[in-house]
């Protein structure tokens, strides 16, 4: 079967992966309302394309925290990628580098920061969970720095793990032939099998529930890397993040895996962008499956987006080639959307190019 869009990889992954692994990747929290809404909300945004504009040249290049990338489409952190494919994070790192974009490595990767760095050049961020033992956090951040990672994406929405019922039913645990490589030498690389989700038990035992805003400032004392606060959904938290020194914000609901019935990230985005007032870049993850979704996020003020599950499903289906194809398909769709909307560069994508079903009626001033 010829793959013509990103969504088609999900069914291939379902057929190839063990049920426990596929369910872990695909599922959300509790009723999975937010999981569905992350996708559905994009369909409630329509385009207002401009016509008769010379779109013979389209420029998608941008900068993120000063780093030049080929497009505003980046790779979000997703855990335990070697459950999807033996090459795991190695394949994802190579695909991101080939596409000229950023890969974010999960704390809970099945390849270490050093191993990912060994795959060759590339711009890489490191996603951080804060463990109860702060010495472990300090060691990990310094290893990421030494390995050439360029920023820390601090996940702030996981003091406890969301209730993912598929993982409870499947008694999810990391397969015995794999470890959480960044923690291997610290005796924290394995996950015990339990009568519940093994990951939920691991998180309960290791992750610091007392994490607070003061820790964003503490993190700045142990690293010079810029810190992105990942998991912001409100204007109030966006303002505090900036006051605490965040270099950027990622509007994220953790792929709908934490608190169910929070809004889709695309619905929360504009509130956060307004609160940021241009002081720091705002990014989005969650539900992006089309180039049209990328355009909609940028029209609502995002500086770029991150994709997660499409990487895992394409990795399961075709390894590195699959991840490369996902990035290329999204790039091609995004370029086409820009052209058909009359936008030649990212800065030409504006709020006037879309209308949402939560908009009040607006008077649009014609512009020549």
GROMACS .gro file of C-alpha atoms in nm:
model
  368
    1UNK     CA    1   0.000   0.000   0.000
    2UNK     CA    2   0.132   0.342  -0.092
    3UNK     CA    3   0.134   0.575   0.206
    4UNK     CA    4  -0.014   0.911   0.109
    5UNK     CA    5  -0.064   1.073   0.450
    6UNK     CA    6   0.069   1.057   0.805
    7UNK     CA    7  -0.244   0.897   0.954
    8UNK     CA    8  -0.204   0.579   0.748
    9UNK     CA    9   0.098   0.472   0.952
   10UNK     CA   10  -0.117   0.417   1.262
   11UNK     CA   11  -0.295   0.111   1.123
   12UNK     CA   12   0.033  -0.040   1.002
   13UNK     CA   13   0.180   0.011   1.350
   14UNK     CA   14  -0.128  -0.153   1.504
   15UNK     CA   15  -0.070  -0.463   1.292
   16UNK     CA   16   0.306  -0.482   1.356
   17UNK     CA   17   0.341  -0.402   1.725
   18UNK     CA   18   0.257  -0.615   2.031
   19UNK     CA   19  -0.078  -0.502   2.177
   20UNK     CA   20   0.081  -0.374   2.500
   21UNK     CA   21   0.322  -0.153   2.306
   22UNK     CA   22   0.071  -0.018   2.053
   23UNK     CA   23  -0.183   0.055   2.326
   24UNK     CA   24   0.082   0.239   2.527
   25UNK     CA   25   0.167   0.463   2.232
   26UNK     CA   26  -0.187   0.527   2.110
   27UNK     CA   27  -0.393   0.571   2.423
   28UNK     CA   28  -0.486   0.874   2.628
   29UNK     CA   29  -0.614   0.924   2.982
   30UNK     CA   30  -0.947   0.798   3.117
   31UNK     CA   31  -1.236   0.864   2.871
   32UNK     CA   32  -0.987   0.984   2.607
   33UNK     CA   33  -1.206   1.289   2.535
   34UNK     CA   34  -0.905   1.519   2.511
   35UNK     CA   35  -0.729   1.263   2.289
   36UNK     CA   36  -1.011   1.289   2.033
   37UNK     CA   37  -1.044   1.663   2.084
   38UNK     CA   38  -0.674   1.723   2.005
   39UNK     CA   39  -0.762   1.616   1.651
   40UNK     CA   40  -1.122   1.733   1.625
   41UNK     CA   41  -1.050   2.092   1.728
   42UNK     CA   42  -0.834   2.144   1.417
   43UNK     CA   43  -1.141   2.069   1.203
   44UNK     CA   44  -1.322   2.365   1.356
   45UNK     CA   45  -1.073   2.609   1.205
   46UNK     CA   46  -1.135   2.712   0.846
   47UNK     CA   47  -0.916   2.898   0.600
   48UNK     CA   48  -0.961   3.246   0.451
   49UNK     CA   49  -0.721   3.208   0.158
   50UNK     CA   50  -0.593   3.511  -0.032
   51UNK     CA   51  -0.567   3.485  -0.409
   52UNK     CA   52  -0.363   3.624  -0.698
   53UNK     CA   53  -0.042   3.638  -0.498
   54UNK     CA   54   0.282   3.523  -0.660
   55UNK     CA   55   0.360   3.200  -0.472
   56UNK     CA   56   0.626   3.071  -0.714
   57UNK     CA   57   0.873   3.079  -0.424
   58UNK     CA   58   0.779   2.955  -0.075
   59UNK     CA   59   1.018   2.994   0.220
   60UNK     CA   60   0.947   2.770   0.521
   61UNK     CA   61   1.280   2.821   0.701
   62UNK     CA   62   1.277   2.959   1.055
   63UNK     CA   63   1.485   2.988   1.370
   64UNK     CA   64   1.415   2.832   1.709
   65UNK     CA   65   1.611   2.972   2.004
   66UNK     CA   66   1.860   3.105   1.748
   67UNK     CA   67   1.904   2.775   1.562
   68UNK     CA   68   1.822   2.764   1.191
   69UNK     CA   69   1.583   2.489   1.085
   70UNK     CA   70   1.427   2.407   0.750
   71UNK     CA   71   1.064   2.425   0.862
   72UNK     CA   72   0.857   2.490   1.177
   73UNK     CA   73   0.788   2.115   1.218
   74UNK     CA   74   0.993   1.945   1.490
   75UNK     CA   75   0.995   1.613   1.677
   76UNK     CA   76   0.842   1.593   2.025
   77UNK     CA   77   0.984   1.370   2.299
   78UNK     CA   78   0.830   1.023   2.302
   79UNK     CA   79   0.949   0.754   2.541
   80UNK     CA   80   1.091   0.409   2.472
   81UNK     CA   81   1.120   0.422   2.093
   82UNK     CA   82   1.303   0.090   2.069
   83UNK     CA   83   0.970  -0.076   2.155
   84UNK     CA   84   0.863   0.046   1.808
   85UNK     CA   85   1.180  -0.044   1.616
   86UNK     CA   86   1.525  -0.183   1.706
   87UNK     CA   87   1.691   0.141   1.588
   88UNK     CA   88   1.459   0.350   1.806
   89UNK     CA   89   1.590   0.696   1.887
   90UNK     CA   90   1.893   0.649   1.658
   91UNK     CA   91   1.662   0.632   1.355
   92UNK     CA   92   1.458   0.932   1.472
   93UNK     CA   93   1.771   1.140   1.530
   94UNK     CA   94   1.906   1.064   1.184
   95UNK     CA   95   1.571   1.139   1.019
   96UNK     CA   96   1.538   1.474   1.199
   97UNK     CA   97   1.893   1.570   1.104
   98UNK     CA   98   1.833   1.477   0.739
   99UNK     CA   99   1.519   1.693   0.737
  100UNK     CA  100   1.709   1.986   0.889
  101UNK     CA  101   1.490   2.002   1.197
  102UNK     CA  102   1.501   1.952   1.575
  103UNK     CA  103   1.458   1.624   1.763
  104UNK     CA  104   1.365   1.627   2.131
  105UNK     CA  105   1.493   1.324   2.322
  106UNK     CA  106   1.282   1.188   2.607
  107UNK     CA  107   1.429   1.135   2.954
  108UNK     CA  108   1.276   0.788   2.923
  109UNK     CA  109   1.447   0.706   2.596
  110UNK     CA  110   1.577   0.358   2.522
  111UNK     CA  111   1.895   0.525   2.388
  112UNK     CA  112   2.112   0.753   2.600
  113UNK     CA  113   2.199   1.117   2.527
  114UNK     CA  114   2.552   1.002   2.440
  115UNK     CA  115   2.425   0.734   2.200
  116UNK     CA  116   2.194   0.978   2.021
  117UNK     CA  117   2.479   1.230   1.993
  118UNK     CA  118   2.692   0.958   1.831
  119UNK     CA  119   2.452   0.935   1.534
  120UNK     CA  120   2.607   1.250   1.386
  121UNK     CA  121   2.530   1.621   1.368
  122UNK     CA  122   2.187   1.761   1.443
  123UNK     CA  123   2.005   2.012   1.662
  124UNK     CA  124   1.868   1.825   1.962
  125UNK     CA  125   1.673   1.924   2.273
  126UNK     CA  126   1.647   1.714   2.589
  127UNK     CA  127   1.313   1.659   2.763
  128UNK     CA  128   1.350   1.645   3.140
  129UNK     CA  129   1.149   1.482   3.417
  130UNK     CA  130   1.257   1.594   3.764
  131UNK     CA  131   1.338   1.301   3.991
  132UNK     CA  132   1.318   1.310   4.372
  133UNK     CA  133   1.697   1.273   4.383
  134UNK     CA  134   1.816   1.606   4.245
  135UNK     CA  135   2.170   1.474   4.200
  136UNK     CA  136   2.030   1.249   3.928
  137UNK     CA  137   1.871   1.551   3.758
  138UNK     CA  138   2.196   1.749   3.777
  139UNK     CA  139   2.397   1.458   3.633
  140UNK     CA  140   2.147   1.409   3.351
  141UNK     CA  141   2.135   1.778   3.252
  142UNK     CA  142   2.515   1.798   3.248
  143UNK     CA  143   2.540   1.484   3.036
  144UNK     CA  144   2.293   1.637   2.788
  145UNK     CA  145   2.505   1.954   2.777
  146UNK     CA  146   2.825   1.756   2.717
  147UNK     CA  147   2.651   1.556   2.443
  148UNK     CA  148   2.574   1.879   2.257
  149UNK     CA  149   2.204   1.915   2.330
  150UNK     CA  150   2.089   2.275   2.283
  151UNK     CA  151   1.791   2.320   2.518
  152UNK     CA  152   1.600   2.157   2.803
  153UNK     CA  153   1.227   2.093   2.759
  154UNK     CA  154   1.104   2.071   3.118
  155UNK     CA  155   0.783   1.868   3.142
  156UNK     CA  156   0.567   2.030   3.410
  157UNK     CA  157   0.235   1.846   3.383
  158UNK     CA  158   0.335   1.511   3.536
  159UNK     CA  159   0.366   1.526   3.917
  160UNK     CA  160   0.172   1.199   3.891
  161UNK     CA  161   0.104   0.986   3.587
  162UNK     CA  162  -0.241   1.024   3.427
  163UNK     CA  163  -0.476   0.726   3.447
  164UNK     CA  164  -0.418   0.539   3.123
  165UNK     CA  165  -0.657   0.248   3.143
  166UNK     CA  166  -0.511   0.052   2.852
  167UNK     CA  167  -0.180   0.035   3.042
  168UNK     CA  168  -0.357  -0.087   3.356
  169UNK     CA  169  -0.539  -0.360   3.160
  170UNK     CA  170  -0.219  -0.466   2.982
  171UNK     CA  171  -0.003  -0.446   3.299
  172UNK     CA  172   0.229  -0.228   3.092
  173UNK     CA  173   0.602  -0.254   3.158
  174UNK     CA  174   0.918  -0.196   2.959
  175UNK     CA  175   1.009  -0.519   2.773
  176UNK     CA  176   1.290  -0.706   2.955
  177UNK     CA  177   1.542  -0.662   2.670
  178UNK     CA  178   1.519  -0.280   2.697
  179UNK     CA  179   1.619  -0.024   2.960
  180UNK     CA  180   1.567   0.347   3.017
  181UNK     CA  181   1.920   0.409   2.895
  182UNK     CA  182   1.978   0.749   3.057
  183UNK     CA  183   1.928   0.587   3.399
  184UNK     CA  184   2.100   0.253   3.339
  185UNK     CA  185   2.406   0.331   3.550
  186UNK     CA  186   2.189   0.469   3.830
  187UNK     CA  187   1.993   0.144   3.882
  188UNK     CA  188   1.681   0.324   3.760
  189UNK     CA  189   1.677   0.187   3.407
  190UNK     CA  190   1.437  -0.101   3.469
  191UNK     CA  191   1.065  -0.104   3.538
  192UNK     CA  192   0.904  -0.362   3.767
  193UNK     CA  193   0.600  -0.557   3.654
  194UNK     CA  194   0.306  -0.474   3.881
  195UNK     CA  195  -0.068  -0.539   3.914
  196UNK     CA  196  -0.116  -0.196   3.759
  197UNK     CA  197   0.075   0.006   3.501
  198UNK     CA  198   0.445  -0.053   3.561
  199UNK     CA  199   0.516   0.301   3.439
  200UNK     CA  200   0.266   0.451   3.686
  201UNK     CA  201   0.441   0.266   3.969
  202UNK     CA  202   0.781   0.382   3.844
  203UNK     CA  203   0.665   0.744   3.830
  204UNK     CA  204   0.511   0.724   4.177
  205UNK     CA  205   0.842   0.598   4.313
  206UNK     CA  206   1.081   0.833   4.133
  207UNK     CA  207   0.922   1.159   4.009
  208UNK     CA  208   0.918   1.460   4.241
  209UNK     CA  209   0.559   1.560   4.317
  210UNK     CA  210   0.680   1.873   4.495
  211UNK     CA  211   0.803   2.027   4.166
  212UNK     CA  212   0.712   2.396   4.161
  213UNK     CA  213   0.799   2.724   3.991
  214UNK     CA  214   1.104   2.767   4.213
  215UNK     CA  215   1.249   2.460   4.042
  216UNK     CA  216   1.243   2.636   3.704
  217UNK     CA  217   1.476   2.889   3.863
  218UNK     CA  218   1.680   2.612   4.030
  219UNK     CA  219   1.731   2.450   3.691
  220UNK     CA  220   1.885   2.773   3.564
  221UNK     CA  221   2.149   2.747   3.838
  222UNK     CA  222   2.270   2.408   3.708
  223UNK     CA  223   2.267   2.477   3.333
  224UNK     CA  224   2.319   2.756   3.086
  225UNK     CA  225   2.094   2.585   2.834
  226UNK     CA  226   1.766   2.763   2.754
  227UNK     CA  227   1.465   2.608   2.927
  228UNK     CA  228   1.135   2.547   2.750
  229UNK     CA  229   0.841   2.492   2.985
  230UNK     CA  230   0.636   2.208   2.836
  231UNK     CA  231   0.278   2.159   2.949
  232UNK     CA  232   0.134   2.512   2.968
  233UNK     CA  233  -0.238   2.552   2.888
  234UNK     CA  234  -0.333   2.885   3.049
  235UNK     CA  235  -0.244   3.254   3.025
  236UNK     CA  236  -0.173   3.264   3.398
  237UNK     CA  237   0.093   2.993   3.377
  238UNK     CA  238   0.240   3.143   3.061
  239UNK     CA  239   0.301   3.470   3.244
  240UNK     CA  240   0.458   3.296   3.544
  241UNK     CA  241   0.681   3.083   3.319
  242UNK     CA  242   0.820   3.397   3.156
  243UNK     CA  243   0.870   3.565   3.495
  244UNK     CA  244   1.064   3.256   3.607
  245UNK     CA  245   1.303   3.283   3.313
  246UNK     CA  246   1.162   3.036   3.060
  247UNK     CA  247   1.315   3.082   2.715
  248UNK     CA  248   1.002   2.944   2.551
  249UNK     CA  249   0.669   2.773   2.615
  250UNK     CA  250   0.527   2.453   2.471
  251UNK     CA  251   0.148   2.443   2.479
  252UNK     CA  252   0.094   2.075   2.550
  253UNK     CA  253  -0.150   1.841   2.723
  254UNK     CA  254   0.101   1.555   2.710
  255UNK     CA  255  -0.070   1.399   2.409
  256UNK     CA  256  -0.393   1.387   2.615
  257UNK     CA  257  -0.226   1.136   2.848
  258UNK     CA  258  -0.249   1.329   3.176
  259UNK     CA  259  -0.568   1.517   3.275
  260UNK     CA  260  -0.865   1.430   3.059
  261UNK     CA  261  -1.113   1.708   2.966
  262UNK     CA  262  -0.849   1.976   2.932
  263UNK     CA  263  -0.889   2.164   2.603
  264UNK     CA  264  -0.721   2.062   2.283
  265UNK     CA  265  -0.385   2.236   2.259
  266UNK     CA  266  -0.490   2.425   1.944
  267UNK     CA  267  -0.778   2.576   2.146
  268UNK     CA  268  -0.550   2.676   2.434
  269UNK     CA  269  -0.282   2.818   2.205
  270UNK     CA  270  -0.412   3.168   2.139
  271UNK     CA  271  -0.468   3.244   2.508
  272UNK     CA  272  -0.107   3.151   2.583
  273UNK     CA  273   0.028   3.346   2.283
  274UNK     CA  274  -0.157   3.660   2.396
  275UNK     CA  275  -0.018   3.626   2.748
  276UNK     CA  276   0.337   3.580   2.618
  277UNK     CA  277   0.311   3.913   2.429
  278UNK     CA  278   0.600   3.817   2.204
  279UNK     CA  279   0.846   3.798   2.495
  280UNK     CA  280   0.925   3.431   2.427
  281UNK     CA  281   0.832   3.192   2.144
  282UNK     CA  282   0.529   2.969   2.196
  283UNK     CA  283   0.518   2.621   2.042
  284UNK     CA  284   0.246   2.356   2.023
  285UNK     CA  285   0.226   1.979   2.034
  286UNK     CA  286  -0.075   1.749   2.025
  287UNK     CA  287  -0.293   1.630   1.740
  288UNK     CA  288  -0.091   1.760   1.444
  289UNK     CA  289  -0.138   1.520   1.152
  290UNK     CA  290  -0.156   1.747   0.846
  291UNK     CA  291   0.031   2.039   0.695
  292UNK     CA  292  -0.297   2.228   0.728
  293UNK     CA  293  -0.274   2.177   1.106
  294UNK     CA  294   0.075   2.333   1.105
  295UNK     CA  295  -0.056   2.639   0.918
  296UNK     CA  296  -0.349   2.676   1.160
  297UNK     CA  297  -0.115   2.666   1.461
  298UNK     CA  298   0.112   2.932   1.309
  299UNK     CA  299  -0.190   3.149   1.221
  300UNK     CA  300  -0.289   3.136   1.590
  301UNK     CA  301   0.058   3.254   1.694
  302UNK     CA  302   0.272   2.943   1.736
  303UNK     CA  303   0.638   2.971   1.635
  304UNK     CA  304   0.644   2.602   1.546
  305UNK     CA  305   0.491   2.263   1.624
  306UNK     CA  306   0.615   1.928   1.754
  307UNK     CA  307   0.488   1.585   1.641
  308UNK     CA  308   0.494   1.274   1.859
  309UNK     CA  309   0.277   0.975   1.770
  310UNK     CA  310   0.328   1.004   1.391
  311UNK     CA  311   0.699   0.948   1.456
  312UNK     CA  312   0.633   0.636   1.664
  313UNK     CA  313   0.388   0.484   1.416
  314UNK     CA  314   0.608   0.551   1.112
  315UNK     CA  315   0.911   0.422   1.305
  316UNK     CA  316   0.724   0.098   1.377
  317UNK     CA  317   0.620   0.068   1.012
  318UNK     CA  318   0.939   0.157   0.826
  319UNK     CA  319   1.212   0.258   1.070
  320UNK     CA  320   1.418   0.565   0.978
  321UNK     CA  321   1.266   0.577   0.627
  322UNK     CA  322   0.920   0.606   0.781
  323UNK     CA  323   1.015   0.899   1.003
  324UNK     CA  324   1.180   1.072   0.707
  325UNK     CA  325   0.862   1.021   0.504
  326UNK     CA  326   0.639   1.164   0.780
  327UNK     CA  327   0.853   1.477   0.800
  328UNK     CA  328   0.855   1.510   0.420
  329UNK     CA  329   0.479   1.460   0.386
  330UNK     CA  330   0.403   1.722   0.651
  331UNK     CA  331   0.653   1.959   0.491
  332UNK     CA  332   0.496   1.913   0.145
  333UNK     CA  333   0.142   1.956   0.278
  334UNK     CA  334   0.241   2.267   0.474
  335UNK     CA  335   0.411   2.420   0.169
  336UNK     CA  336   0.099   2.353  -0.041
  337UNK     CA  337  -0.125   2.508   0.227
  338UNK     CA  338   0.093   2.820   0.232
  339UNK     CA  339   0.079   2.849  -0.147
  340UNK     CA  340  -0.298   2.801  -0.167
  341UNK     CA  341  -0.348   3.053   0.116
  342UNK     CA  342  -0.131   3.314  -0.054
  343UNK     CA  343   0.160   3.305   0.193
  344UNK     CA  344   0.521   3.307   0.069
  345UNK     CA  345   0.694   3.306   0.407
  346UNK     CA  346   0.607   3.222   0.765
  347UNK     CA  347   0.574   3.587   0.862
  348UNK     CA  348   0.295   3.625   0.604
  349UNK     CA  349   0.079   3.367   0.786
  350UNK     CA  350  -0.159   3.575   0.999
  351UNK     CA  351  -0.473   3.540   1.207
  352UNK     CA  352  -0.666   3.685   0.913
  353UNK     CA  353  -0.596   3.366   0.716
  354UNK     CA  354  -0.826   3.159   0.940
  355UNK     CA  355  -1.160   3.173   1.111
  356UNK     CA  356  -1.250   2.954   1.408
  357UNK     CA  357  -1.591   2.851   1.530
  358UNK     CA  358  -1.507   3.017   1.862
  359UNK     CA  359  -1.449   3.355   1.695
  360UNK     CA  360  -1.690   3.639   1.751
  361UNK     CA  361  -1.800   3.803   1.425
  362UNK     CA  362  -1.514   4.022   1.309
  363UNK     CA  363  -1.489   4.318   1.081
  364UNK     CA  364  -1.203   4.242   0.848
  365UNK     CA  365  -1.033   4.551   0.707
  366UNK     CA  366  -0.944   4.489   0.342
  367UNK     CA  367  -0.569   4.498   0.276
  368UNK     CA  368  -0.411   4.545  -0.065
   0.00000   0.00000   0.00000
